[in-house]
CSV table of N, CA and C in Angstrom, one decimal:
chain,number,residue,atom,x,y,z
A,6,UNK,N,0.8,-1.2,0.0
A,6,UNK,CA,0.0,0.0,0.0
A,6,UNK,C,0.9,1.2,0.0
A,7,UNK,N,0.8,2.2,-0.9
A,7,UNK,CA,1.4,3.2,-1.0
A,7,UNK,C,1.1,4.5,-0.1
A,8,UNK,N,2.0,5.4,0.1
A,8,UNK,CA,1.9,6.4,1.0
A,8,UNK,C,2.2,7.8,-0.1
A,9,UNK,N,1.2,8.9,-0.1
A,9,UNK,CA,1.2,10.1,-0.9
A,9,UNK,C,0.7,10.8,0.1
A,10,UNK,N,2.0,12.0,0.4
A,10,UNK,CA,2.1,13.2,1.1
A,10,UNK,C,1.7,14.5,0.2
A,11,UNK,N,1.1,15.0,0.6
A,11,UNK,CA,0.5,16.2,-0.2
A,11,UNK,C,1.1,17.5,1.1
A,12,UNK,N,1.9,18.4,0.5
A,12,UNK,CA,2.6,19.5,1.5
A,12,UNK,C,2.5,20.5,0.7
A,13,UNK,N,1.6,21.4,1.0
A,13,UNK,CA,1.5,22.8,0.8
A,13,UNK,C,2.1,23.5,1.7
A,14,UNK,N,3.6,24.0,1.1
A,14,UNK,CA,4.3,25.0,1.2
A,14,UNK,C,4.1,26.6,0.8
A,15,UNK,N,3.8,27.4,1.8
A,15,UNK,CA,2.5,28.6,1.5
A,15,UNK,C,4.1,29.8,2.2
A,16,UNK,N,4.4,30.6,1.9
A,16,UNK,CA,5.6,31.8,2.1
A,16,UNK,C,5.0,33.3,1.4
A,17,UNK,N,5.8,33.9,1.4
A,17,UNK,CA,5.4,35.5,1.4
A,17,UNK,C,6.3,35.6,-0.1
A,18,UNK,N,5.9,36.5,-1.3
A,18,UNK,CA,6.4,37.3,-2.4
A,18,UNK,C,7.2,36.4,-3.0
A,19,UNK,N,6.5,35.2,-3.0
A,19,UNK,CA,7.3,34.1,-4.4
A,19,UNK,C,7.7,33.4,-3.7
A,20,UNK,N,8.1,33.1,-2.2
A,20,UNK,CA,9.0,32.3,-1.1
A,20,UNK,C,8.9,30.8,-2.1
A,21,UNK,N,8.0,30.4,-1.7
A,21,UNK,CA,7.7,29.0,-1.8
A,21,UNK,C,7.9,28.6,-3.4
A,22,UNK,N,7.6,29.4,-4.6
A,22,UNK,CA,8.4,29.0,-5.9
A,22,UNK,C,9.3,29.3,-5.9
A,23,UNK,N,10.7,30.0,-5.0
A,23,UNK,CA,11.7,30.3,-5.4
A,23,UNK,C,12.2,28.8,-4.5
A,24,UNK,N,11.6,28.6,-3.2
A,24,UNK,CA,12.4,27.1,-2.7
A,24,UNK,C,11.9,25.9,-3.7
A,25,UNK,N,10.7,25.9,-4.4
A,25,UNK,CA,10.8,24.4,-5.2
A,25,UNK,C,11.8,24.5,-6.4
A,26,UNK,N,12.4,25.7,-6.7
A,26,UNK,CA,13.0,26.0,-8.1
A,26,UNK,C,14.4,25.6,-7.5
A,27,UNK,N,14.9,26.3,-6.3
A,27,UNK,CA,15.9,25.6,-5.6
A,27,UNK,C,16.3,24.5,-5.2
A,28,UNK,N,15.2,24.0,-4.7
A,28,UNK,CA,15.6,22.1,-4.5
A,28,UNK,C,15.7,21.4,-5.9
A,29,UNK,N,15.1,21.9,-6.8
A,29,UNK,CA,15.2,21.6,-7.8
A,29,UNK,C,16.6,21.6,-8.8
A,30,UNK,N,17.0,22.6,-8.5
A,30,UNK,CA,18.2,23.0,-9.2
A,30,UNK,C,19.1,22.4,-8.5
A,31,UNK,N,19.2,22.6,-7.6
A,31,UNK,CA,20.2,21.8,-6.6
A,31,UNK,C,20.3,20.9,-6.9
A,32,UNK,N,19.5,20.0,-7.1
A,32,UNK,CA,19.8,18.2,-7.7
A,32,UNK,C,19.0,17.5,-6.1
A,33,UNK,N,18.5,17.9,-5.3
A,33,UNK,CA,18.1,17.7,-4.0
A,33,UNK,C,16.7,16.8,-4.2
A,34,UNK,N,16.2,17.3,-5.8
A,34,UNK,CA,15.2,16.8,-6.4
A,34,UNK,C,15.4,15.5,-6.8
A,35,UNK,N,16.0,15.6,-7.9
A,35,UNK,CA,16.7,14.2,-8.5
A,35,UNK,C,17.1,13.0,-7.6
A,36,UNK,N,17.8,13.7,-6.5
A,36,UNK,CA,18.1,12.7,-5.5
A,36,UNK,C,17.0,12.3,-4.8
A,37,UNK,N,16.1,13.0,-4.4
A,37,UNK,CA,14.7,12.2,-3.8
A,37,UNK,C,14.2,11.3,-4.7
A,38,UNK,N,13.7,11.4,-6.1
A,38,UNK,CA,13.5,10.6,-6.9
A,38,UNK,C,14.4,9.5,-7.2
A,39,UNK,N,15.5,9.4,-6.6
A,39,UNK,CA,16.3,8.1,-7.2
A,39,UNK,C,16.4,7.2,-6.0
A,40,UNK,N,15.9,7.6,-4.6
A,40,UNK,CA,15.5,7.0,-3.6
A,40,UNK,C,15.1,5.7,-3.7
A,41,UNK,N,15.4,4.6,-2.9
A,41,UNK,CA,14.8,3.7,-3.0
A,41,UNK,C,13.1,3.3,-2.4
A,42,UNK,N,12.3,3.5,-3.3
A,42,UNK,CA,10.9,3.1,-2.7
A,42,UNK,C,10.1,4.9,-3.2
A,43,UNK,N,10.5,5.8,-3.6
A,43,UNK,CA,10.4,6.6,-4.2
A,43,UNK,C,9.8,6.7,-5.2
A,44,UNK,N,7.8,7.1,-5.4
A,44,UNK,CA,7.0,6.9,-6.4
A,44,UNK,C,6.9,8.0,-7.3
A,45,UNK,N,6.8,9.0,-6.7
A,45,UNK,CA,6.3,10.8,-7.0
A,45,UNK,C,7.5,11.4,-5.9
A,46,UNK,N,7.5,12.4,-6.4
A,46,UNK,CA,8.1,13.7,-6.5
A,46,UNK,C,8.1,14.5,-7.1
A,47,UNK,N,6.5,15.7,-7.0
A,47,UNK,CA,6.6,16.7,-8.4
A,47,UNK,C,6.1,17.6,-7.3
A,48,UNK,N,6.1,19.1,-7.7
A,48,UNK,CA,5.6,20.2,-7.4
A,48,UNK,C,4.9,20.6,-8.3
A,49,UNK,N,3.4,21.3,-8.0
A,49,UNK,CA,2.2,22.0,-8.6
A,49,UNK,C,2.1,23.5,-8.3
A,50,UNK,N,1.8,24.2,-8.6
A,50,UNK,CA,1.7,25.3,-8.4
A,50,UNK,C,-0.3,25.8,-8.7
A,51,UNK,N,-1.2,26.0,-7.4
A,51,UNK,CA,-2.2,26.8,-7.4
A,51,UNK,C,-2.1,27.5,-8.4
A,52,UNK,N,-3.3,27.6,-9.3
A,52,UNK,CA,-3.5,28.9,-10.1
A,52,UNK,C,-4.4,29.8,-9.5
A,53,UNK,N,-4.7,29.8,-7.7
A,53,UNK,CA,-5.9,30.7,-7.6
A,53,UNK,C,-5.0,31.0,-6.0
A,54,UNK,N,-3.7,30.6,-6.1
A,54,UNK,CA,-2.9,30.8,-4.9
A,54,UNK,C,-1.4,31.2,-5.2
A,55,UNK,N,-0.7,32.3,-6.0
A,55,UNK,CA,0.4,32.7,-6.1
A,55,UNK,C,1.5,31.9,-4.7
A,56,UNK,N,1.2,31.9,-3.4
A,56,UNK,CA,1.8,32.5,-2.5
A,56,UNK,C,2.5,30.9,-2.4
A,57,UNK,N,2.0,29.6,-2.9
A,57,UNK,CA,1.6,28.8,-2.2
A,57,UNK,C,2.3,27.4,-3.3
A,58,UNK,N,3.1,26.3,-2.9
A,58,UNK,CA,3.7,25.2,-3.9
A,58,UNK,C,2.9,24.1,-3.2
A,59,UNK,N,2.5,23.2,-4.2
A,59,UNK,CA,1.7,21.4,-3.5
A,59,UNK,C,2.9,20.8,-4.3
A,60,UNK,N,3.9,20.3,-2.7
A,60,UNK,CA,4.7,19.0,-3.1
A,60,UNK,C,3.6,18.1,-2.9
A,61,UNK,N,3.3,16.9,-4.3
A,61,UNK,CA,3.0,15.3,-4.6
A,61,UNK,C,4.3,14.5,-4.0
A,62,UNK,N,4.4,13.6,-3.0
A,62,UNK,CA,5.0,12.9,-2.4
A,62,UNK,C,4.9,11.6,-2.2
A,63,UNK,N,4.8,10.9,-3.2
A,63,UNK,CA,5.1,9.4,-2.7
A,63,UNK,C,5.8,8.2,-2.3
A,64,UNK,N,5.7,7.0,-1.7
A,64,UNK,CA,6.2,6.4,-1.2
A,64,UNK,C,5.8,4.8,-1.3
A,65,UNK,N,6.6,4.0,-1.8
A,65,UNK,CA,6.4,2.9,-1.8
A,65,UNK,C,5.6,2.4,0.0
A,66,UNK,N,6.4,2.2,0.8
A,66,UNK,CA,5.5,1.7,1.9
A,66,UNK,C,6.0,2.6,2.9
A,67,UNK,N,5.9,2.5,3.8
A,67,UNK,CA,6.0,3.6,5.7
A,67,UNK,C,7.9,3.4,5.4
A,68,UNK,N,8.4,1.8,5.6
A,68,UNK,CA,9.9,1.9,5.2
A,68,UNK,C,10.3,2.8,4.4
A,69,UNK,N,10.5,2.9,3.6
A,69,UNK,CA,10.7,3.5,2.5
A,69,UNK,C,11.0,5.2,2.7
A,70,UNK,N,9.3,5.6,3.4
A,70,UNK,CA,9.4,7.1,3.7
A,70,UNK,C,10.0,7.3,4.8
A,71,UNK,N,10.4,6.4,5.7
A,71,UNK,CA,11.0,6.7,7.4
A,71,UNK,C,12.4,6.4,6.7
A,72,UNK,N,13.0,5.6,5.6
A,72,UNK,CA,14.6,5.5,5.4
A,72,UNK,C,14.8,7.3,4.5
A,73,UNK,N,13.7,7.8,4.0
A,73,UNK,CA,13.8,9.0,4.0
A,73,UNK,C,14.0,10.4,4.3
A,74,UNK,N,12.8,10.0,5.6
A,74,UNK,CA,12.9,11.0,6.8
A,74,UNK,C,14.4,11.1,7.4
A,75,UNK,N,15.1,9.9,7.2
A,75,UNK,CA,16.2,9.8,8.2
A,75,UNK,C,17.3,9.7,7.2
A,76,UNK,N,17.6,10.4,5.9
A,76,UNK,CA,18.1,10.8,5.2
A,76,UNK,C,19.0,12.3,5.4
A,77,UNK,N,20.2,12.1,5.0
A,77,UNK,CA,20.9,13.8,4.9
A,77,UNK,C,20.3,14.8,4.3
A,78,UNK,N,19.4,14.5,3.4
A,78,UNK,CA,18.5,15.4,2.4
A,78,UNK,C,17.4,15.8,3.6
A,79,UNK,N,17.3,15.4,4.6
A,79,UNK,CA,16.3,16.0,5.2
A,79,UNK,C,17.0,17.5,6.1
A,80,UNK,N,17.8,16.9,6.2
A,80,UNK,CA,18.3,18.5,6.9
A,80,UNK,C,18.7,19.6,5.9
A,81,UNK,N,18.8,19.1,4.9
A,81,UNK,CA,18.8,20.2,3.2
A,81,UNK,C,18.0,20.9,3.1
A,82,UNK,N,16.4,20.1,2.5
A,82,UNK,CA,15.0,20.7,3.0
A,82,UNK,C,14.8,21.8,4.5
A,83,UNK,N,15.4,21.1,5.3
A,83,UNK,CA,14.8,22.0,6.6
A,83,UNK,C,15.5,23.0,6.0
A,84,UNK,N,16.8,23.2,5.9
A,84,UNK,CA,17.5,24.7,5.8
A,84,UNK,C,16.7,25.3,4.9
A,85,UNK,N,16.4,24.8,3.7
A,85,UNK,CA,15.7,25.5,2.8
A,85,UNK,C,14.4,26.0,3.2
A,86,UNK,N,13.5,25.2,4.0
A,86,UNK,CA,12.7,25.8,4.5
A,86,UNK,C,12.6,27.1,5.2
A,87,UNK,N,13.1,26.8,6.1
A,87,UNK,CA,14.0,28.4,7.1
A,87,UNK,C,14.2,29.1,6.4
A,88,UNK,N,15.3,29.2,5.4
A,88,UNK,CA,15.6,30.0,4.3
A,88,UNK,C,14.5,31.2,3.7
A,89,UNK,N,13.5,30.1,3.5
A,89,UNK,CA,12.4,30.4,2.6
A,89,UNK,C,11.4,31.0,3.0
A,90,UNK,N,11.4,30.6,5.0
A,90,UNK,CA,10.7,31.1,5.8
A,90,UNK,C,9.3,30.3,5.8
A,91,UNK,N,9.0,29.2,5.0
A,91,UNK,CA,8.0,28.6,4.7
A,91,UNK,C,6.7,27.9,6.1
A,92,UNK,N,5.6,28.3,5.6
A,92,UNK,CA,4.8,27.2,6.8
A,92,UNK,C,4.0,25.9,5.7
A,93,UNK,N,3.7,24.8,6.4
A,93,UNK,CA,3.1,23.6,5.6
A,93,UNK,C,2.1,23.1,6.0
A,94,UNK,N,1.5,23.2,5.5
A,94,UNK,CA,-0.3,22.1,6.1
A,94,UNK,C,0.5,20.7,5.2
A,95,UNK,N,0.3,19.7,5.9
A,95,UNK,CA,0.4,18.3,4.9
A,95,UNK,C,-0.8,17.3,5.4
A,96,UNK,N,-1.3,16.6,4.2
A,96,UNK,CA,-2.2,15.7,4.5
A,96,UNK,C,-1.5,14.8,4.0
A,97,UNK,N,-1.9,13.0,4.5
A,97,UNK,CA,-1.3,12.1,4.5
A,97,UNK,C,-2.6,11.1,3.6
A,98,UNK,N,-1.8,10.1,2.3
A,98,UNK,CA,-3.1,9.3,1.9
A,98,UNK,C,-2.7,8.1,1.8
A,99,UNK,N,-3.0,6.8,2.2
A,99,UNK,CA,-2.6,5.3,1.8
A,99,UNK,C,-3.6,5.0,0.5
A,100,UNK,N,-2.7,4.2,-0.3
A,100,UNK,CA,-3.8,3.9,-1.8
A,100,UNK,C,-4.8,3.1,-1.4
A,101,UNK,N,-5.9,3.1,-2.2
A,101,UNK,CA,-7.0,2.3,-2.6
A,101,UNK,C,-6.3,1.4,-3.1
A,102,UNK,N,-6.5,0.2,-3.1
A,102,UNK,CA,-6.2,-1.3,-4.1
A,102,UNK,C,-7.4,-1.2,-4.6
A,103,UNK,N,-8.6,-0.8,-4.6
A,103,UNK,CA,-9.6,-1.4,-5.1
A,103,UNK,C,-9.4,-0.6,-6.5
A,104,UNK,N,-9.9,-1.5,-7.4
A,104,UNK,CA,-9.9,-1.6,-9.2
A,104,UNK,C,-11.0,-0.5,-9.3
A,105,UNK,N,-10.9,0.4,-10.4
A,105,UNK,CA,-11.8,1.5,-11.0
A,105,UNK,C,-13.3,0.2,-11.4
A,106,UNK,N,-14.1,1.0,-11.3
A,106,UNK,CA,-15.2,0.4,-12.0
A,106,UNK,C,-15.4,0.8,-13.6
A,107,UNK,N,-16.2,0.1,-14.3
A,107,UNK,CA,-17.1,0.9,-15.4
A,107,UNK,C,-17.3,2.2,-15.8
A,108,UNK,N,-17.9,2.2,-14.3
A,108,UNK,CA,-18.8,4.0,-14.1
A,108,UNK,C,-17.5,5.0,-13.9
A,109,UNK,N,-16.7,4.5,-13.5
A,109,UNK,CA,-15.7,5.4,-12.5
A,109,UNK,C,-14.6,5.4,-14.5
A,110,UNK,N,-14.6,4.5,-14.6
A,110,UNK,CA,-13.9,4.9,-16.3
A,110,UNK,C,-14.3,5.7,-17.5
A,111,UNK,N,-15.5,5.8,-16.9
A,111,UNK,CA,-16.8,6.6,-18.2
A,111,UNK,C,-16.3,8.0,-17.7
A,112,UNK,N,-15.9,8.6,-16.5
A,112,UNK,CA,-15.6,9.9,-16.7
A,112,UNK,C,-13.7,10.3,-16.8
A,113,UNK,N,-13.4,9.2,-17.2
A,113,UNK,CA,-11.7,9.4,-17.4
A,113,UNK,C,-11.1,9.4,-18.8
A,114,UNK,N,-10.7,10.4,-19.5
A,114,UNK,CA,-10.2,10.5,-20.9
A,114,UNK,C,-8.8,10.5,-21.0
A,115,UNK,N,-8.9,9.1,-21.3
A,115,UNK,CA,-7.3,8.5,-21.9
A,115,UNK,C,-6.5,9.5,-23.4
């Protein structure tokens, strides 16, 4: 069962797109993605929220995101955070296994 962190990173006068463009540039990105057990890793940007970045964060299983947490890249992040001055709401999701239906495919355009 998979684990997807959704972290709205919300800062003052671009804060929070100038830190996703920085972890990004940095290679701090790349290297979360080459993680073992590492599904997603993307940043979204609100179109009705300037202020504000939604890290997609997934995770193969709890292992996976705890050999993460306890990663040198986590204290990279923190600094950047600080840096950035950033605050975060995060919500936490474990996948559905259950199979799409019929009805549930009628409104999805491949």
């Amino acid at each position: 069962m998979a684990i997807t962190v959704n972290i709205y990173y919300t800062g003052n006068r671009g804060a929070a797109r100038k830190f996703a463009e920085e972890m990004t540039v940095s290679g701090v990105v790349d290297a979360i993605r080459a993680e073992a057990g590492n599904l997603r890793y993307a940043y979204f940007f609100p179109m009705e929220d300037p202020e504000t970045v939604l890290l997609i964060d997934s995770w193969r299983d709890q292992q996976a995101l705890d050999t993460h947490h306890a990663s040198p890249m986590m204290a990279q992040i923190a600094r950047l955070r600080e840096k950035y001055d950033l605050h975060m709401q995060v919500e936490r999701y474990l996948s559905d296994e259950t199979p799409t239906t019929s009805q549930d495919e009628a409104f999805i355009r491949r």
